[in-house]
Short mmCIF file of C-alpha atoms in Angstrom, two decimals:
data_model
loop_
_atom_site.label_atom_id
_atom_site.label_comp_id
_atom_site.label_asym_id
_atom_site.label_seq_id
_atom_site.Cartn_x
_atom_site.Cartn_y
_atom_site.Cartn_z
CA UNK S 1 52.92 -91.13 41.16
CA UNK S 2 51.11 -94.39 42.78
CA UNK S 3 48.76 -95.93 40.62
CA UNK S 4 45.16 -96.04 40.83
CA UNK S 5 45.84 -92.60 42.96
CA UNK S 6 44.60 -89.25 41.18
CA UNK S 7 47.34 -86.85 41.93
CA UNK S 8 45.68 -83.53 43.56
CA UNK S 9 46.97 -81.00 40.65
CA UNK S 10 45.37 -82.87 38.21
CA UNK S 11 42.16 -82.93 40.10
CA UNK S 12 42.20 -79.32 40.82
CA UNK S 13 42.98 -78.66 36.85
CA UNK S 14 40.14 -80.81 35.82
CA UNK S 15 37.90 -79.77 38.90
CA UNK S 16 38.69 -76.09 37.80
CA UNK S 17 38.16 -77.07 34.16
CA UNK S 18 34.69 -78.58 34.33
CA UNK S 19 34.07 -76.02 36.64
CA UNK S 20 33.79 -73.51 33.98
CA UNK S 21 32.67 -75.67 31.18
CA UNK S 22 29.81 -76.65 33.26
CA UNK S 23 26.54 -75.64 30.59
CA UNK S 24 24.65 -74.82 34.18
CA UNK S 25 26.95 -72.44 35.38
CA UNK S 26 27.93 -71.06 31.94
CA UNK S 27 23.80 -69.96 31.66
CA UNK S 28 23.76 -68.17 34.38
CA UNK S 29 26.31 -66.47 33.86
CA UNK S 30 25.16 -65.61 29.94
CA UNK S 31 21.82 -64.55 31.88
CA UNK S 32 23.72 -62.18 34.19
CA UNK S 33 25.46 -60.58 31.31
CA UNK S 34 21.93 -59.93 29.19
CA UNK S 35 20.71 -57.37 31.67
CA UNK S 36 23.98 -55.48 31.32
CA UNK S 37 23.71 -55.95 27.10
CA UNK S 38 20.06 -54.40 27.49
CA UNK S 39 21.15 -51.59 29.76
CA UNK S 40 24.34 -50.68 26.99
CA UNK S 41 21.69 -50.86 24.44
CA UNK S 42 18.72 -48.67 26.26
CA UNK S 43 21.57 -46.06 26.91
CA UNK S 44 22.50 -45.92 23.22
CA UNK S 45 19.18 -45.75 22.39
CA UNK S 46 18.55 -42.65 24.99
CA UNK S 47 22.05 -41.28 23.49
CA UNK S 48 20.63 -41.28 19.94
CA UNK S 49 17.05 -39.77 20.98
CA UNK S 50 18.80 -37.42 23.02
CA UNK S 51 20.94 -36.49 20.22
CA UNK S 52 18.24 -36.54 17.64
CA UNK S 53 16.03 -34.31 19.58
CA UNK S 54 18.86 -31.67 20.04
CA UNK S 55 19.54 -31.53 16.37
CA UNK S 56 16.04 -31.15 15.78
CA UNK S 57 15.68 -28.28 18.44
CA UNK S 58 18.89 -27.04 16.99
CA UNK S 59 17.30 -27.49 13.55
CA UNK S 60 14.36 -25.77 14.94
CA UNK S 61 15.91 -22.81 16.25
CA UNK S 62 17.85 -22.14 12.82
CA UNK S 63 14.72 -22.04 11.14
CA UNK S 64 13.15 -19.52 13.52
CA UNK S 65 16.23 -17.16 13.50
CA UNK S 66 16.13 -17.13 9.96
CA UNK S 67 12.14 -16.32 9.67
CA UNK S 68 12.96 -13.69 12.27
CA UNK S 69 15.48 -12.43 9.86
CA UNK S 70 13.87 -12.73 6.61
CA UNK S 71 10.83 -10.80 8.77
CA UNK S 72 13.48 -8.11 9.79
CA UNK S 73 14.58 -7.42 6.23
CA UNK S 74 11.27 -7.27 4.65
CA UNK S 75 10.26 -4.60 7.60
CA UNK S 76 13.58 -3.01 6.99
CA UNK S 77 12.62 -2.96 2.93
CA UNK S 78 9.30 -1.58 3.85
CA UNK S 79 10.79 1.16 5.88
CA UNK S 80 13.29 2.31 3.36
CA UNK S 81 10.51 2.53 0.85
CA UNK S 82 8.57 5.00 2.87
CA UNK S 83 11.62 7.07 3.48
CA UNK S 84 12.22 7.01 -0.46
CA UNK S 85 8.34 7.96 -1.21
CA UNK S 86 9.10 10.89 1.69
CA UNK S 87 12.24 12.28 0.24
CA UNK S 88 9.94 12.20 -3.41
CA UNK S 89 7.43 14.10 -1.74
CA UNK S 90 9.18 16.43 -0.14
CA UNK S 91 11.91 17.03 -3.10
CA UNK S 92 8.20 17.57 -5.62
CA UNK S 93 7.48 20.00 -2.83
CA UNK S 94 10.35 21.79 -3.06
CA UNK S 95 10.17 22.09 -6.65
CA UNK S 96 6.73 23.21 -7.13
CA UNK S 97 7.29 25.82 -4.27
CA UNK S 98 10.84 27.19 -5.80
CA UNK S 99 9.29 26.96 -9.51
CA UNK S 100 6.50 29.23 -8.05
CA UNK S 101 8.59 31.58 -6.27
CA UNK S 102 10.50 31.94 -9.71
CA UNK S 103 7.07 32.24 -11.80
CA UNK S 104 5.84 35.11 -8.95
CA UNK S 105 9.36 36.89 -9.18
CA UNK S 106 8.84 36.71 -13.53
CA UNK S 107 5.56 38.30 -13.19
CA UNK S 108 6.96 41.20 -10.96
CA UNK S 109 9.23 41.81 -13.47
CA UNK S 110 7.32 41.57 -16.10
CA UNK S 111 4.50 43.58 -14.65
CA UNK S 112 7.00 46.26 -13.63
CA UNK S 113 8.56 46.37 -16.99
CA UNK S 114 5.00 47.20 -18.94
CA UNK S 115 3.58 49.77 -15.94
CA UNK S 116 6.85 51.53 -16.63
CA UNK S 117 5.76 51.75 -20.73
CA UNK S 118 2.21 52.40 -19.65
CA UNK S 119 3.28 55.64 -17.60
CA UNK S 120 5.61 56.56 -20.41
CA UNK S 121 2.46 56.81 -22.77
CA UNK S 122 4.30 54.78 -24.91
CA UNK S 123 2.92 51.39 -24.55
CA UNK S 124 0.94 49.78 -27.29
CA UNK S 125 -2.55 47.83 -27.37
CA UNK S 126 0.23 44.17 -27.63
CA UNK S 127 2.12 45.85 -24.30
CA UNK S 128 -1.59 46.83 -22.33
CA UNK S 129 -2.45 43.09 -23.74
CA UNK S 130 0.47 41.79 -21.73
CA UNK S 131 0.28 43.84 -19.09
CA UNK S 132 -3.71 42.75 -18.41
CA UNK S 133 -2.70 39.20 -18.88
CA UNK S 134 -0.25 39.66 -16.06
CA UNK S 135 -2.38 41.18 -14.03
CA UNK S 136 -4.82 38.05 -14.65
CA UNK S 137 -2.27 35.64 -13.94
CA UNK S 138 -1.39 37.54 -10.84
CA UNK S 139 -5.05 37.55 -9.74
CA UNK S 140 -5.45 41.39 -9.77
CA UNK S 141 -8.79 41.08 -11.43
CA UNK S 142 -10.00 45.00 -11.63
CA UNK S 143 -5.94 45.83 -12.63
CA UNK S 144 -6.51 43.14 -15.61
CA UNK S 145 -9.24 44.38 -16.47
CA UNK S 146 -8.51 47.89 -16.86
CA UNK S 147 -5.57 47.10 -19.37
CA UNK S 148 -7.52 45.13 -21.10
CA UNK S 149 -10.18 47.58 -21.89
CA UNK S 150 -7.50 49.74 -22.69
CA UNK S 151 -6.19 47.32 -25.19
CA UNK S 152 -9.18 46.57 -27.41
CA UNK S 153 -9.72 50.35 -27.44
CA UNK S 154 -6.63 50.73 -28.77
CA UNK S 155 -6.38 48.00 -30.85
CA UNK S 156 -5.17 47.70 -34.65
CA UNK S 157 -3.87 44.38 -35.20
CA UNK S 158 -5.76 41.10 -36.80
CA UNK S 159 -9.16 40.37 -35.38
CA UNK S 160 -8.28 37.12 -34.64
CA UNK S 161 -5.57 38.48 -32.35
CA UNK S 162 -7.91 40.69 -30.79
CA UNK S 163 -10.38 37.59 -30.26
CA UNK S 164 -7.52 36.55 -27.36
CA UNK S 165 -8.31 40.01 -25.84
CA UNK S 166 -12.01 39.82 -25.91
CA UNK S 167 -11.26 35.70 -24.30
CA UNK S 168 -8.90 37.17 -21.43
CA UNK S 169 -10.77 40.22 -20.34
CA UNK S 170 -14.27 37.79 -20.09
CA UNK S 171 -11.84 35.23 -18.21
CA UNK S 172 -11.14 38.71 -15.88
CA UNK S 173 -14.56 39.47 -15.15
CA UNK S 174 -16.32 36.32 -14.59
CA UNK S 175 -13.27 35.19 -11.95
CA UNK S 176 -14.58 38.70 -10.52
CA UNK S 177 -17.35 37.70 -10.26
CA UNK S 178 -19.24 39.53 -13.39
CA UNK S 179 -20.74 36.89 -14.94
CA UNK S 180 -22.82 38.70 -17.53
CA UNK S 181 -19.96 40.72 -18.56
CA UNK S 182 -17.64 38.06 -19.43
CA UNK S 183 -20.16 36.15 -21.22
CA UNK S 184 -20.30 39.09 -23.36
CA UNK S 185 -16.95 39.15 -23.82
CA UNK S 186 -16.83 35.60 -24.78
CA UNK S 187 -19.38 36.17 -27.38
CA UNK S 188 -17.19 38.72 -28.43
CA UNK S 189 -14.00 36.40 -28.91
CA UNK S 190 -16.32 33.38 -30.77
CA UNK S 191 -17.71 35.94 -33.21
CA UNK S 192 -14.27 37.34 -34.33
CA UNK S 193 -12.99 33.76 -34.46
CA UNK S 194 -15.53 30.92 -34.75
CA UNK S 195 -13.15 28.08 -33.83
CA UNK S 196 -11.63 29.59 -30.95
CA UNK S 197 -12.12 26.50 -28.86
CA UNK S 198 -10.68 28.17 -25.49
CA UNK S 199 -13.52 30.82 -25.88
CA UNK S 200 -16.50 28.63 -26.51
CA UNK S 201 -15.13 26.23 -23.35
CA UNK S 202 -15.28 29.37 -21.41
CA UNK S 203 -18.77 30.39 -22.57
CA UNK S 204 -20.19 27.42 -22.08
CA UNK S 205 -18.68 27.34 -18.19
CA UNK S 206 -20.14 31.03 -17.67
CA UNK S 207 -23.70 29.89 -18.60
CA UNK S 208 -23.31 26.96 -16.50
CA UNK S 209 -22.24 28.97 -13.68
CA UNK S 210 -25.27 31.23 -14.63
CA UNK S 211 -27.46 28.16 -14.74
CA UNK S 212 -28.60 28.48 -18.41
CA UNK S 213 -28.20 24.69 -19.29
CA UNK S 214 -29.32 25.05 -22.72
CA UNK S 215 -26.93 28.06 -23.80
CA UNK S 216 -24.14 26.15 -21.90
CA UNK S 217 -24.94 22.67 -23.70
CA UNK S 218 -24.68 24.60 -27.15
CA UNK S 219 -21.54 26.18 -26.17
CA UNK S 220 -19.47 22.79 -25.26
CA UNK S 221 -21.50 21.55 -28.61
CA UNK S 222 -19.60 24.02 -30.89
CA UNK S 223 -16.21 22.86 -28.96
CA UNK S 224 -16.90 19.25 -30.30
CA UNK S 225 -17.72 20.24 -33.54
CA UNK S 226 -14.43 21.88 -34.50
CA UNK S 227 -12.37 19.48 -31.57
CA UNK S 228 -14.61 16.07 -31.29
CA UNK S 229 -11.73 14.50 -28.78
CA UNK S 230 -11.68 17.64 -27.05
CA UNK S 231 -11.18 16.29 -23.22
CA UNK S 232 -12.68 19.36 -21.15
CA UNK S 233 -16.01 19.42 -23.65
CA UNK S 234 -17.16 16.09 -24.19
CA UNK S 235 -17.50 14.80 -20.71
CA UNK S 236 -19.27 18.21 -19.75
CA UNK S 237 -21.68 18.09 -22.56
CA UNK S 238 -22.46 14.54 -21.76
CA UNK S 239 -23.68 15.84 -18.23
CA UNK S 240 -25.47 18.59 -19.23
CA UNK S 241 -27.53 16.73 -21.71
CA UNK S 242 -28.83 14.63 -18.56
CA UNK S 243 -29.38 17.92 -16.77
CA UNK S 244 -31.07 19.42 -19.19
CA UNK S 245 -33.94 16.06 -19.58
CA UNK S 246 -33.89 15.91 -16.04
CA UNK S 247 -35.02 20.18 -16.01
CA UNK S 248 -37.18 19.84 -18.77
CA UNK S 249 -40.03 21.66 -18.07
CA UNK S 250 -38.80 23.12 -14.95
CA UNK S 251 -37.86 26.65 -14.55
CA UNK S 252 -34.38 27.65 -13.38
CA UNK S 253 -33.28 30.45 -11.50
CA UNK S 254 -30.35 31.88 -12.95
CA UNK S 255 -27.79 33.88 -11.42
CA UNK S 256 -27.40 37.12 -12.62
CA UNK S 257 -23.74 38.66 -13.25
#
């Protein structure tokens, strides 16, 4: 190595060195790399967004499904309750209809059991009793009656027995249409036995139907004295007092039976 000579290596390895220490070059270089450092982060940033808005949408869509199923259930409950209050229905109908059909088919037999003792001769004023009151039940009014007639004729038991009599046969003619008839009858049945509640509700209903407020007011009056809480009375003897201020005065034309 000659003296005072640099040798070329060492030149190049200190050229090269100060080369990249220089603070000039070493800037730029930092200020090329910044753009790339803001690009890395704007694409994590976009990354996140984008990854926060799909969970949301995702979170979103979970809680719509399970409105839609919640709403599905509750329309599904709804349903099922309407098929439940059906099959009620229809299973009430179906009893009421076959506990008819048996009531109808006791009746028959009933009925045919007591015309065979009337025809026999043999029947007594209880039997012609029963057989009228089957008769009633079965809605052969002039049949009912006709028994029953026959029954009081022929009767020889308790009066207050024969006060049911009197009550049905009245019940017989004034769903016949007879209105003064039964009311007689009725009288009948409240004479023989005062407190015969069914009797007096019955009396008063004829002369309602017959449009004598007064008589009817007194009759659903005698119910309450010997049955104050009696449900059928009270309300209608409430009414008819309000009819009968409202009429007074005026003249009614009654119906005649």
């Amino acid at each position: 190595m000659l003296c005072g000579v640099r040798s070329p290596l060492i030149v190049s390895h200190h050229f090269v060195a100060d080369y990249f220490w220089d603070p000039l070059i070493n800037e730029d270089i930092e200020n090329a790399n910044r753009p790339l450092t803001w690009i890395s982060a704007s694409s994590c940033g976009a990354m996140t967004w984008l990854s926060s808005a799909q969970a949301a949408h995702s979170s979103e869509e979970i809680r719509i499904n399970s409105v839609y199923e919640i709403g599905e259930l509750f329309e599904l409950g709804i349903q099922l309750s309407y098929l439940l209050l059906l099959l009620g229905l229809l299973g009430a109908g179906t009893f009421f209809v076959i506990r008819q059909v048996l009531v109808r088919r006791e009746l028959d037999l009933s009925a045919k059991e007591l015309q065979e003792q009337v025809r026999s001769g043999d029947a007594s004023a209880t039997e012609l009793f029963e057989l009228g009151a089957v008769m009633l039940r079965r809605k052969f009014y002039p049949a009912a009656t006709k028994y029953l007639v026959q029954a009081i004729s022929k009767w020889d038991g308790d009066d207050q027995d024969l006060a049911q009599v009197y009550n049905a046969l009245g019940v017989s003619y004034v769903r016949d249409g007879k209105l003064e008839k039964g009311i007689a009858q009725f009288e009948n049945a409240v004479k023989l036995q005062p407190g015969y509640v069914t009797a007096w509700n019955n009396l008063g209903d004829a002369y309602e139907k017959k449009k004598e407020l007064k008589s009817a007011l007194k009759a659903f009056e005698e119910v309450l004295l010997f049955d104050p809480n009696n449900k059928l009375a009270r309300p209608r003897r409430d009414a008819l007092k309000e009819r009968v201020q409202m009429y007074k005065g005026v003249s009614i034309k009654s119906k005649k039976g």
